[in-house]
mmCIF file of C-alpha atoms in Angstrom:
data_model
loop_
_atom_site.group_PDB
_atom_site.id
_atom_site.type_symbol
_atom_site.label_atom_id
_atom_site.label_comp_id
_atom_site.label_asym_id
_atom_site.label_seq_id
_atom_site.Cartn_x
_atom_site.Cartn_y
_atom_site.Cartn_z
ATOM 1 C CA GLU A 1 4.958 -9.446 -2.360
ATOM 2 C CA MET A 2 1.602 -7.529 -2.969
ATOM 3 C CA SER A 3 3.308 -4.406 -1.810
ATOM 4 C CA ILE A 4 5.832 -5.254 -4.797
ATOM 5 C CA PHE A 5 3.180 -5.415 -7.201
ATOM 6 C CA SER A 6 0.920 -2.850 -6.302
ATOM 7 C CA THR A 7 3.577 -0.393 -6.642
ATOM 8 C CA ARG A 8 4.588 -1.611 -9.840
ATOM 9 C CA PHE A 9 0.552 -1.468 -10.685
ATOM 10 C CA TYR A 10 0.466 2.048 -9.860
ATOM 11 C CA GLU A 11 3.573 3.022 -11.584
ATOM 12 C CA LYS A 12 1.920 1.896 -14.649
ATOM 13 C CA PHE A 13 -1.980 2.611 -13.448
ATOM 14 C CA ARG A 14 -1.955 6.040 -15.301
ATOM 15 C CA GLU A 15 -0.936 4.550 -18.541
ATOM 16 C CA MET A 16 -3.444 1.649 -18.249
ATOM 17 C CA VAL A 17 -6.659 3.305 -17.584
ATOM 18 C CA GLY A 18 -5.795 6.443 -19.520
ATOM 19 C CA GLU A 19 -5.577 8.751 -16.898
ATOM 20 C CA PRO A 20 -4.010 12.086 -17.902
ATOM 21 C CA ASP A 21 -3.515 13.805 -14.171
ATOM 22 C CA GLN A 22 -0.491 12.163 -11.822
ATOM 23 C CA MET A 23 -2.122 10.188 -8.793
ATOM 24 C CA PHE A 24 1.165 8.557 -7.265
ATOM 25 C CA TRP A 25 4.262 10.155 -6.170
ATOM 26 C CA GLN A 26 6.908 8.280 -5.170
ATOM 27 C CA ARG A 27 9.065 9.910 -2.156
ATOM 28 C CA GLY A 28 9.709 6.648 -0.043
ATOM 29 C CA TYR A 29 8.367 5.833 3.247
ATOM 30 C CA LEU A 30 10.531 6.135 6.440
ATOM 31 C CA PHE A 31 9.389 3.858 9.040
ATOM 32 C CA LEU A 32 11.040 4.316 13.016
ATOM 33 C CA TYR A 33 11.251 1.886 15.311
ATOM 34 C CA ARG A 34 11.781 2.536 19.078
ATOM 35 C CA ASP A 35 10.433 -0.922 20.636
ATOM 36 C CA THR A 36 12.841 -3.654 20.235
ATOM 37 C CA ALA A 37 10.278 -6.416 19.297
ATOM 38 C CA LYS A 38 9.087 -4.170 16.416
ATOM 39 C CA TRP A 39 12.395 -3.143 15.380
ATOM 40 C CA GLN A 40 13.480 -6.746 15.037
ATOM 41 C CA ALA A 41 10.263 -7.542 13.284
ATOM 42 C CA ALA A 42 11.139 -4.705 10.829
ATOM 43 C CA GLN A 43 14.644 -5.913 10.085
ATOM 44 C CA GLN A 44 13.202 -9.520 9.076
ATOM 45 C CA ARG A 45 10.744 -7.707 6.817
ATOM 46 C CA VAL A 46 13.333 -6.048 5.270
ATOM 47 C CA GLU A 47 15.236 -9.013 4.853
ATOM 48 C CA ASN A 48 12.047 -10.757 3.550
ATOM 49 C CA GLN A 49 11.478 -8.028 1.138
ATOM 50 C CA GLN A 50 14.699 -7.923 -0.236
ATOM 51 C CA SER A 51 14.379 -11.914 -0.967
ATOM 52 C CA TRP A 52 11.501 -11.077 -2.707
ATOM 53 C CA GLY A 53 13.100 -8.703 -4.984
ATOM 54 C CA LEU A 54 12.868 -5.438 -3.477
ATOM 55 C CA GLU A 55 16.104 -4.270 -3.597
ATOM 56 C CA GLN A 56 15.780 -0.546 -2.707
ATOM 57 C CA VAL A 57 14.386 -1.770 0.623
ATOM 58 C CA ARG A 58 17.063 -1.142 3.703
ATOM 59 C CA ALA A 59 17.142 -1.115 7.274
ATOM 60 C CA LEU A 60 19.221 1.533 8.832
ATOM 61 C CA ALA A 61 20.617 1.685 12.056
ATOM 62 C CA ALA A 62 20.284 5.195 14.236
ATOM 63 C CA ASN A 63 23.011 6.682 13.129
ATOM 64 C CA GLU A 64 22.351 5.999 9.809
ATOM 65 C CA THR A 65 18.755 7.052 10.386
ATOM 66 C CA PHE A 66 20.317 10.826 11.456
ATOM 67 C CA ARG A 67 22.635 10.961 8.988
ATOM 68 C CA ASP A 68 20.364 10.588 6.012
ATOM 69 C CA PHE A 69 17.033 12.311 7.561
ATOM 70 C CA PRO A 70 18.666 14.719 9.947
ATOM 71 C CA ILE A 71 15.083 15.857 11.075
ATOM 72 C CA VAL A 72 14.312 12.849 13.083
ATOM 73 C CA ALA A 73 14.436 13.101 16.986
ATOM 74 C CA ASN A 74 17.336 10.683 18.296
ATOM 75 C CA HIS A 75 15.439 9.816 21.431
ATOM 76 C CA GLY A 76 15.096 6.205 22.069
ATOM 77 C CA LEU A 77 15.343 5.631 18.133
ATOM 78 C CA LEU A 78 16.772 2.267 17.567
ATOM 79 C CA GLY A 79 16.620 2.167 13.707
ATOM 80 C CA ALA A 80 14.633 2.797 10.662
ATOM 81 C CA THR A 81 13.466 1.038 6.959
ATOM 82 C CA PHE A 82 13.028 3.083 4.401
ATOM 83 C CA CYS A 83 12.206 2.603 0.652
ATOM 84 C CA PRO A 84 12.560 5.277 -1.987
ATOM 85 C CA THR A 85 9.741 3.568 -4.212
ATOM 86 C CA ASP A 86 7.578 3.793 -1.709
ATOM 87 C CA GLY A 87 4.750 6.316 -2.441
ATOM 88 C CA PHE A 88 1.068 7.956 -1.887
ATOM 89 C CA LEU A 89 -1.658 8.288 -3.605
ATOM 90 C CA ASP A 90 -4.343 10.197 -4.613
ATOM 91 C CA PRO A 91 -7.341 7.712 -3.355
ATOM 92 C CA GLY A 92 -10.224 9.885 -4.887
ATOM 93 C CA MET A 93 -8.464 10.182 -8.314
ATOM 94 C CA VAL A 94 -7.449 6.386 -8.410
ATOM 95 C CA LEU A 95 -10.964 5.191 -7.417
ATOM 96 C CA THR A 96 -12.453 7.924 -9.844
ATOM 97 C CA ALA A 97 -10.317 6.821 -12.778
ATOM 98 C CA LEU A 98 -10.920 2.922 -11.658
ATOM 99 C CA LYS A 99 -14.582 3.200 -11.848
ATOM 100 C CA ASN A 100 -14.403 4.938 -15.172
ATOM 101 C CA TRP A 101 -12.440 2.183 -16.867
ATOM 102 C CA ILE A 102 -14.396 -0.606 -15.333
ATOM 103 C CA THR A 103 -17.681 0.875 -16.162
ATOM 104 C CA SER A 104 -16.315 1.657 -19.733
ATOM 105 C CA HIS A 105 -15.551 -1.717 -19.912
ATOM 106 C CA ASP A 106 -19.237 -3.332 -19.273
ATOM 107 C CA GLY A 107 -18.080 -4.274 -15.539
ATOM 108 C CA ARG A 108 -20.255 -3.551 -12.665
ATOM 109 C CA ILE A 109 -19.430 -2.092 -9.308
ATOM 110 C CA CYS A 110 -21.875 -2.243 -6.321
ATOM 111 C CA THR A 111 -21.647 0.041 -3.308
ATOM 112 C CA HIS A 112 -23.235 0.291 -0.027
ATOM 113 C CA THR A 113 -23.364 -3.768 -0.497
ATOM 114 C CA CYS A 114 -22.936 -6.407 1.985
ATOM 115 C CA VAL A 115 -21.515 -9.514 0.833
ATOM 116 C CA LYS A 116 -22.748 -12.458 2.687
ATOM 117 C CA HIS A 117 -21.246 -15.244 0.767
ATOM 118 C CA PHE A 118 -20.130 -16.952 -2.789
ATOM 119 C CA GLU A 119 -20.991 -19.705 -4.412
ATOM 120 C CA PHE A 120 -18.184 -21.724 -6.317
ATOM 121 C CA SER A 121 -18.002 -23.908 -9.616
ATOM 122 C CA ASP A 122 -15.124 -26.187 -8.711
ATOM 123 C CA SER A 123 -12.583 -23.382 -7.323
ATOM 124 C CA ARG A 124 -14.092 -20.445 -9.512
ATOM 125 C CA VAL A 125 -16.439 -17.635 -7.952
ATOM 126 C CA VAL A 126 -19.635 -17.685 -10.381
ATOM 127 C CA ARG A 127 -21.977 -15.773 -8.061
ATOM 128 C CA VAL A 128 -21.931 -13.041 -5.125
ATOM 129 C CA ILE A 129 -24.936 -13.717 -2.640
ATOM 130 C CA THR A 130 -25.232 -9.946 -0.846
ATOM 131 C CA ASN A 131 -28.030 -8.385 0.920
ATOM 132 C CA LEU A 132 -29.391 -7.010 -2.267
ATOM 133 C CA GLY A 133 -29.546 -10.532 -3.611
ATOM 134 C CA PHE A 134 -26.982 -11.984 -6.116
ATOM 135 C CA SER A 135 -25.094 -11.063 -9.196
ATOM 136 C CA SER A 136 -23.381 -13.981 -11.414
ATOM 137 C CA CYS A 137 -19.689 -12.663 -12.124
ATOM 138 C CA ASP A 138 -16.631 -13.895 -14.082
ATOM 139 C CA TYR A 139 -14.308 -12.047 -11.734
ATOM 140 C CA VAL A 140 -14.495 -10.800 -8.068
ATOM 141 C CA ILE A 141 -12.078 -7.750 -6.882
ATOM 142 C CA ASN A 142 -11.876 -7.671 -3.138
ATOM 143 C CA CYS A 143 -10.802 -4.161 -2.422
ATOM 144 C CA THR A 144 -12.055 -3.471 1.012
ATOM 145 C CA GLY A 145 -8.308 -2.751 2.126
ATOM 146 C CA ALA A 146 -7.756 -3.000 5.912
ATOM 147 C CA TRP A 147 -10.743 -4.941 6.310
ATOM 148 C CA SER A 148 -10.017 -7.545 3.442
ATOM 149 C CA SER A 149 -9.617 -10.442 5.766
ATOM 150 C CA ARG A 150 -13.354 -10.554 6.259
ATOM 151 C CA ILE A 151 -14.062 -11.208 2.390
ATOM 152 C CA GLY A 152 -10.812 -13.470 1.953
ATOM 153 C CA ALA A 153 -12.516 -15.561 4.813
ATOM 154 C CA LEU A 154 -15.629 -15.506 2.729
ATOM 155 C CA LEU A 155 -13.689 -16.881 -0.055
ATOM 156 C CA GLY A 156 -12.128 -19.598 1.844
ATOM 157 C CA THR A 157 -8.448 -17.574 1.963
ATOM 158 C CA ARG A 158 -6.722 -16.270 5.515
ATOM 159 C CA LEU A 159 -5.300 -12.961 4.547
ATOM 160 C CA GLU A 160 -3.612 -11.900 7.620
ATOM 161 C CA VAL A 161 -4.438 -7.720 6.799
ATOM 162 C CA ALA A 162 -5.649 -5.569 9.937
ATOM 163 C CA PRO A 163 -6.059 -1.830 10.296
ATOM 164 C CA GLU A 164 -3.191 -0.352 11.975
ATOM 165 C CA LYS A 165 -2.921 2.977 13.308
ATOM 166 C CA ARG A 166 -0.086 5.085 11.546
ATOM 167 C CA TYR A 167 1.034 8.382 11.410
ATOM 168 C CA LEU A 168 2.317 9.526 7.886
ATOM 169 C CA TRP A 169 4.325 12.875 7.502
ATOM 170 C CA SER A 170 5.325 14.097 3.629
ATOM 171 C CA ALA A 171 8.054 16.343 3.384
ATOM 172 C CA GLU A 172 9.939 17.912 0.412
ATOM 173 C CA PHE A 173 13.381 19.204 0.749
ATOM 174 C CA ARG A 174 14.291 22.100 -1.476
ATOM 175 C CA ASP A 175 17.879 22.929 -0.361
ATOM 176 C CA ARG A 176 19.400 20.751 2.504
ATOM 177 C CA ARG A 177 21.949 23.977 3.243
ATOM 178 C CA LEU A 178 18.917 26.055 3.794
ATOM 179 C CA ASP A 179 16.552 23.714 5.263
ATOM 180 C CA PHE A 180 19.134 22.005 8.054
ATOM 181 C CA PRO A 181 21.980 24.950 8.240
ATOM 182 C CA ASP A 182 24.935 24.110 10.482
#
């Protein structure tokens, strides 16, 4: 659900923050699976994503993967998942645009600061306690990426987020006949 939300968010991000430069390219993600357990888990994720409304995502059997993506080596491939609306961001541009928007709307950004805990009023965060002191707040944005489960735990939320090593390649084919001659 978060992936669907973030994709829709970044499709509109430039307009929301008034940024003229492109920073999100939707070329799709192709994940390849050679491990049986990971392939089964991936197929279940696709079913879940489709049930949550991400209709474009699909699980591809090995033969479908080779047909649609002939550059893929077929050694031991069980299958793949692909979603054409997934994309790549320019994190530096996103960060700068967001920082500029937040500070122009009287927001405060604290970098190089260690969050120790939060103070609540009812179920609402009202103060952030850090190694540098405290800050009263109306909102807290957990933007710690792969390590957001640490901040989530301080907020009393269990986020199943962890860093995972991945290899990313980006390719754009100009003319399939030239790139993959018979």
